[in-house]
Short mmCIF file of C-alpha atoms in Angstrom, two decimals:
data_model
loop_
_atom_site.label_atom_id
_atom_site.label_comp_id
_atom_site.label_asym_id
_atom_site.label_seq_id
_atom_site.Cartn_x
_atom_site.Cartn_y
_atom_site.Cartn_z
CA MET A 13 -0.21 0.15 -0.25
CA ILE A 14 0.96 3.54 -0.55
CA PHE A 15 0.31 6.89 0.32
CA ARG A 16 -0.27 8.71 -3.19
CA ASN A 17 -3.86 9.68 -3.54
CA LYS A 18 -4.91 8.79 -0.38
CA VAL A 19 -6.72 11.05 2.31
CA ILE A 20 -5.19 10.51 6.10
CA TRP A 21 -6.99 11.94 9.12
CA ILE A 22 -4.37 12.10 11.95
CA THR A 23 -5.73 12.78 15.78
CA GLY A 24 -3.01 14.40 18.39
CA ALA A 25 -1.68 15.99 15.52
CA SER A 26 -0.66 19.08 17.09
CA SER A 27 2.44 17.92 18.55
CA GLY A 28 4.83 14.71 19.56
CA ILE A 29 4.07 11.70 17.24
CA GLY A 30 0.88 13.45 15.52
CA ARG A 31 3.25 16.20 14.07
CA GLY A 32 5.63 14.12 12.89
CA LEU A 33 3.27 11.92 10.84
CA ALA A 34 1.90 15.16 9.26
CA LEU A 35 5.73 16.49 8.44
CA GLU A 36 6.33 13.07 6.78
CA LEU A 37 3.27 12.53 4.91
CA SER A 38 3.31 16.25 3.85
CA LYS A 39 6.22 15.49 1.60
CA GLN A 40 4.24 12.67 -0.20
CA ASP A 41 1.37 12.93 -2.94
CA CYS A 42 -1.37 12.43 -0.34
CA LYS A 43 -4.25 14.81 1.65
CA LEU A 44 -4.19 15.38 5.38
CA ILE A 45 -6.67 16.25 7.93
CA LEU A 46 -5.10 17.16 11.05
CA SER A 47 -7.05 16.64 14.18
CA SER A 48 -6.28 18.05 18.22
CA ARG A 49 -7.88 20.26 20.74
CA ASN A 50 -5.69 23.16 19.39
CA GLN A 51 -6.43 24.81 16.49
CA ASP A 52 -3.75 27.37 16.81
CA GLN A 53 -1.12 24.71 17.31
CA LEU A 54 -2.56 22.81 14.36
CA LEU A 55 -2.37 25.71 11.99
CA GLU A 56 1.36 26.23 13.22
CA VAL A 57 1.95 22.41 12.25
CA GLN A 58 -0.29 22.79 8.58
CA LYS A 59 2.22 25.82 7.84
CA SER A 60 5.32 23.69 9.19
CA CYS A 61 4.60 21.43 6.34
CA GLU A 62 5.24 20.82 2.88
CA ASN A 63 2.34 21.37 0.32
CA PRO A 64 -0.06 22.67 2.79
CA GLU A 65 -2.70 23.41 0.15
CA ASN A 66 -3.09 19.59 0.57
CA ILE A 67 -3.78 20.04 4.40
CA LYS A 68 -6.98 20.84 6.22
CA ILE A 69 -7.39 21.19 9.95
CA LEU A 70 -10.37 20.03 12.08
CA PRO A 71 -10.27 20.46 15.61
CA PHE A 72 -12.29 18.75 18.11
CA ASP A 73 -12.07 17.04 21.87
CA LEU A 74 -11.66 13.56 22.00
CA ALA A 75 -13.44 13.76 25.44
CA HIS A 76 -16.55 14.57 23.76
CA TYR A 77 -17.31 11.51 22.30
CA ALA A 78 -20.94 12.15 21.61
CA ASN A 79 -20.10 13.92 18.99
CA MET A 80 -18.11 12.42 16.73
CA LYS A 81 -20.88 11.46 14.17
CA GLN A 82 -20.69 15.23 13.43
CA VAL A 83 -17.11 15.28 13.50
CA THR A 84 -16.66 12.78 11.30
CA GLY A 85 -19.28 14.23 8.80
CA ASN A 86 -17.25 17.25 8.67
CA ALA A 87 -14.00 15.52 7.84
CA ILE A 88 -15.13 13.79 4.88
CA GLN A 89 -16.76 16.50 3.69
CA LEU A 90 -13.06 18.39 3.51
CA PHE A 91 -11.93 16.03 0.75
CA GLY A 92 -14.67 13.92 -0.30
CA LYS A 93 -13.66 10.65 1.57
CA ILE A 94 -11.36 9.11 4.31
CA ASP A 95 -8.76 5.93 3.61
CA ILE A 96 -6.82 5.94 6.36
CA LEU A 97 -7.67 7.31 10.02
CA ILE A 98 -4.48 7.61 12.30
CA ASN A 99 -6.08 7.41 15.61
CA ASN A 100 -3.10 8.99 17.73
CA GLY A 101 -4.70 11.50 20.11
CA GLY A 102 -4.41 10.49 23.92
CA ILE A 103 -3.03 11.64 27.19
CA SER A 104 -0.88 9.32 29.68
CA GLN A 105 -1.03 8.79 33.37
CA ARG A 106 1.74 8.28 36.22
CA SER A 107 0.61 7.74 39.79
CA PRO A 108 0.28 4.96 42.57
CA ILE A 109 -3.09 2.85 42.10
CA ILE A 110 -3.54 3.59 45.61
CA GLU A 111 -3.69 7.30 45.14
CA THR A 112 -5.16 7.83 41.73
CA SER A 113 -8.61 9.39 41.88
CA ILE A 114 -11.45 7.09 39.92
CA GLU A 115 -11.81 10.49 38.25
CA VAL A 116 -8.25 10.20 36.66
CA ASP A 117 -9.35 6.50 35.72
CA LYS A 118 -12.64 7.71 34.10
CA LYS A 119 -10.66 10.56 31.90
CA LEU A 120 -8.16 8.00 30.87
CA MET A 121 -10.78 5.79 29.93
CA GLU A 122 -12.67 8.62 28.14
CA ILE A 123 -10.16 10.15 26.02
CA ASP A 124 -7.84 7.51 24.94
CA TYR A 125 -10.36 4.24 24.62
CA LEU A 126 -14.27 5.76 24.61
CA GLY A 127 -13.21 8.63 22.03
CA THR A 128 -10.86 6.74 19.83
CA VAL A 129 -13.72 3.95 19.56
CA ALA A 130 -16.51 6.40 19.46
CA LEU A 131 -14.54 8.20 16.42
CA SER A 132 -13.76 5.01 14.50
CA LYS A 133 -17.39 3.84 14.64
CA ALA A 134 -18.45 6.99 13.40
CA LEU A 135 -16.38 6.24 10.16
CA LEU A 136 -16.71 2.99 10.07
CA PRO A 137 -20.16 3.02 7.75
CA HIS A 138 -17.87 5.19 5.17
CA PHE A 139 -15.33 2.53 5.14
CA ILE A 140 -18.25 -0.46 4.31
CA ALA A 141 -19.73 1.56 2.09
CA ASN A 142 -16.17 2.06 -0.02
CA GLN A 143 -15.27 -1.36 0.94
CA SER A 144 -11.77 -0.28 1.93
CA GLY A 145 -10.11 1.74 4.72
CA GLN A 146 -7.60 1.48 7.51
CA TYR A 147 -7.66 2.38 10.84
CA VAL A 148 -4.08 2.87 12.41
CA VAL A 149 -4.25 2.82 16.47
CA VAL A 150 -1.50 4.20 18.63
CA THR A 151 -1.69 2.33 21.54
CA SER A 152 1.46 1.68 23.23
CA LEU A 153 3.81 -1.57 24.70
CA MET A 154 1.74 -0.68 27.88
CA GLY A 155 -1.53 -2.29 25.62
CA LYS A 156 0.33 -5.49 26.06
CA PHE A 157 1.90 -5.61 28.84
CA SER A 158 1.96 -3.32 31.82
CA SER A 159 4.01 -0.94 34.16
CA PRO A 160 3.91 0.13 37.41
CA LEU A 161 2.53 4.23 37.85
CA ARG A 162 0.08 3.72 34.67
CA SER A 163 -2.64 1.68 35.40
CA ALA A 164 -5.36 3.99 34.24
CA TYR A 165 -2.90 4.15 30.80
CA CYS A 166 -2.55 0.49 30.86
CA GLY A 167 -6.20 -0.26 31.41
CA ALA A 168 -7.22 2.44 28.23
CA LYS A 169 -4.46 0.95 25.82
CA HIS A 170 -5.40 -2.94 26.66
CA ALA A 171 -8.94 -2.33 26.17
CA LEU A 172 -7.76 -0.39 22.73
CA HIS A 173 -6.58 -3.90 21.63
CA GLY A 174 -9.49 -5.65 22.44
CA PHE A 175 -11.94 -3.60 20.59
CA PHE A 176 -9.86 -3.36 17.27
CA ASP A 177 -9.01 -6.88 17.23
CA ALA A 178 -12.47 -7.87 17.07
CA LEU A 179 -13.26 -4.76 14.70
CA ARG A 180 -10.51 -6.64 12.52
CA LEU A 181 -12.42 -10.26 12.52
CA GLU A 182 -15.70 -8.33 11.69
CA HIS A 183 -14.98 -6.37 8.78
CA ASP A 184 -12.75 -8.69 7.19
CA LYS A 185 -15.46 -8.95 4.44
CA ASP A 186 -15.28 -5.45 3.65
CA HIS A 187 -11.41 -5.05 3.12
CA ILE A 188 -11.18 -2.84 6.05
CA LYS A 189 -7.46 -3.08 7.59
CA VAL A 190 -6.46 -2.34 11.15
CA THR A 191 -2.84 -1.83 12.13
CA LEU A 192 -1.81 -1.24 15.75
CA ILE A 193 1.07 0.64 16.57
CA CYS A 194 3.22 -0.08 19.90
CA PRO A 195 5.42 2.66 20.99
CA GLY A 196 7.91 2.14 23.49
CA PHE A 197 9.43 5.33 24.70
CA VAL A 198 9.45 8.30 22.45
CA ASN A 199 11.00 11.61 23.09
CA THR A 200 8.09 13.59 23.29
CA ASN A 201 5.62 15.49 25.92
CA VAL A 202 3.72 12.76 26.56
CA ALA A 203 5.46 12.49 30.33
CA ARG A 204 5.23 16.08 30.71
CA ASN A 205 1.53 16.09 30.34
CA ALA A 206 0.80 12.96 31.94
CA LEU A 207 -2.08 13.39 34.79
CA THR A 208 -1.07 12.72 38.37
CA ALA A 209 -3.45 11.53 41.14
CA ASP A 210 -5.41 14.42 41.72
CA GLY A 211 -5.86 14.99 37.82
CA SER A 212 -2.90 17.36 37.35
CA LYS A 213 -0.50 17.50 34.87
CA GLN A 214 3.12 15.70 36.20
CA GLY A 215 4.78 18.92 34.32
CA TYR A 216 8.26 17.18 34.05
CA GLN A 217 10.33 14.55 31.58
CA ASP A 218 11.10 11.11 33.07
CA ASN A 219 14.58 9.83 32.00
CA MET A 220 13.37 7.01 29.90
CA THR A 221 10.98 9.34 27.67
CA GLU A 222 14.12 11.75 27.28
CA ASN A 223 16.08 8.79 26.44
CA GLY A 224 13.74 7.14 23.87
CA LEU A 225 13.13 7.46 20.13
CA ASP A 226 13.47 10.74 18.03
CA VAL A 227 9.88 11.06 16.85
CA ASP A 228 11.60 11.42 13.02
CA ILE A 229 13.14 7.80 13.63
CA PHE A 230 9.49 6.59 14.85
CA VAL A 231 7.46 8.06 12.51
CA LYS A 232 9.54 6.58 9.46
CA ARG A 233 9.30 3.01 11.45
CA MET A 234 5.47 3.66 11.63
CA LEU A 235 4.77 4.48 8.09
CA LYS A 236 6.27 1.70 7.29
CA ALA A 237 4.34 -0.54 9.34
CA ILE A 238 1.40 1.08 7.62
CA ARG A 239 2.15 0.38 4.35
CA LYS A 240 3.03 -3.20 5.03
CA GLU A 241 -0.61 -3.51 6.52
CA LYS A 242 0.99 -4.83 9.64
CA PHE A 243 -1.54 -6.14 12.44
CA GLU A 244 0.87 -4.89 15.20
CA ALA A 245 4.02 -2.85 15.51
CA TYR A 246 6.31 -2.91 18.33
CA ILE A 247 8.47 0.17 18.32
CA GLY A 248 10.92 1.29 20.62
CA LYS A 249 14.58 0.41 22.14
CA LYS A 250 15.23 -2.69 24.34
CA GLU A 251 11.78 -2.26 26.15
CA VAL A 252 10.31 -3.90 22.99
CA PHE A 253 11.84 -6.99 24.22
CA GLY A 254 9.11 -7.18 27.17
CA ILE A 255 6.72 -8.25 24.47
CA TYR A 256 8.78 -11.64 23.70
CA VAL A 257 9.88 -12.09 27.53
CA LYS A 258 6.00 -12.32 28.05
CA ARG A 259 5.57 -15.09 25.39
CA ILE A 260 8.13 -16.91 27.37
CA SER A 261 7.06 -16.31 31.09
CA LEU A 262 4.94 -14.02 32.70
CA ARG A 263 6.96 -14.37 35.99
CA LEU A 264 10.17 -13.47 34.14
CA LEU A 265 8.64 -10.44 32.82
CA HIS A 266 7.42 -9.17 36.20
CA LYS A 267 11.00 -9.58 37.72
CA VAL A 268 12.43 -7.60 34.74
CA ILE A 269 9.92 -5.07 35.19
CA LEU A 270 10.57 -4.24 38.68
CA ARG A 271 14.64 -4.22 38.08
CA SER A 272 14.04 -2.34 35.25
CA ASN A 273 13.44 1.32 37.32
CA VAL A 274 11.20 2.15 34.80
CA THR A 275 9.21 4.44 37.15
#
């Protein structure tokens, strides 16, 4: 699969991985729809891209998941169709379970899971009618195994895998593809913006994120996985080996994570 003449919709496009995707895809002969909550940042990304005339912005908030049918209708009208939806928007969390307000768990589920699911379901009839389409979902390695201080985040990301694996099975007959992208540590602001126990932002970077993959390297690997229509892709440094350790022994993975000082 190539991106030429495709219409690609990216959520969480105002910074980090989403911004990197927009910059890289703008070099190719495709059209982009960029979404996030922040219109000013989206406009800045659009101006930074090549061929900005092929890029439209559509601000909205994933937390308002009841509005996704209207949002999706507006998106389709921009270029007349959508070929690929890259579900990249979301937030993270850093706090011990015992201290974390249930409102934080709720917010993570509303944004990372329900917002993404509602948007994808709203677009599904369009994909079925066209008998084609690809969902790309940026989950996390934390959607495959867990880590301390990320309970709400891990829960939401695990849920995404359950939903989209089912969608892939149900709509194989409609030629709809699902690619789950599982990043390890990527050097973005995800840790700074992560919610703490009371719902406030952490406000600082952690060492593992700071030393993670550069966004441009990550994006190139991610786009390769999308082109190949992979079911899942694990992209990171040594933390990716957790996927394979889990297959050997859950108890061993438990010990490795406790000793790795990822918190």
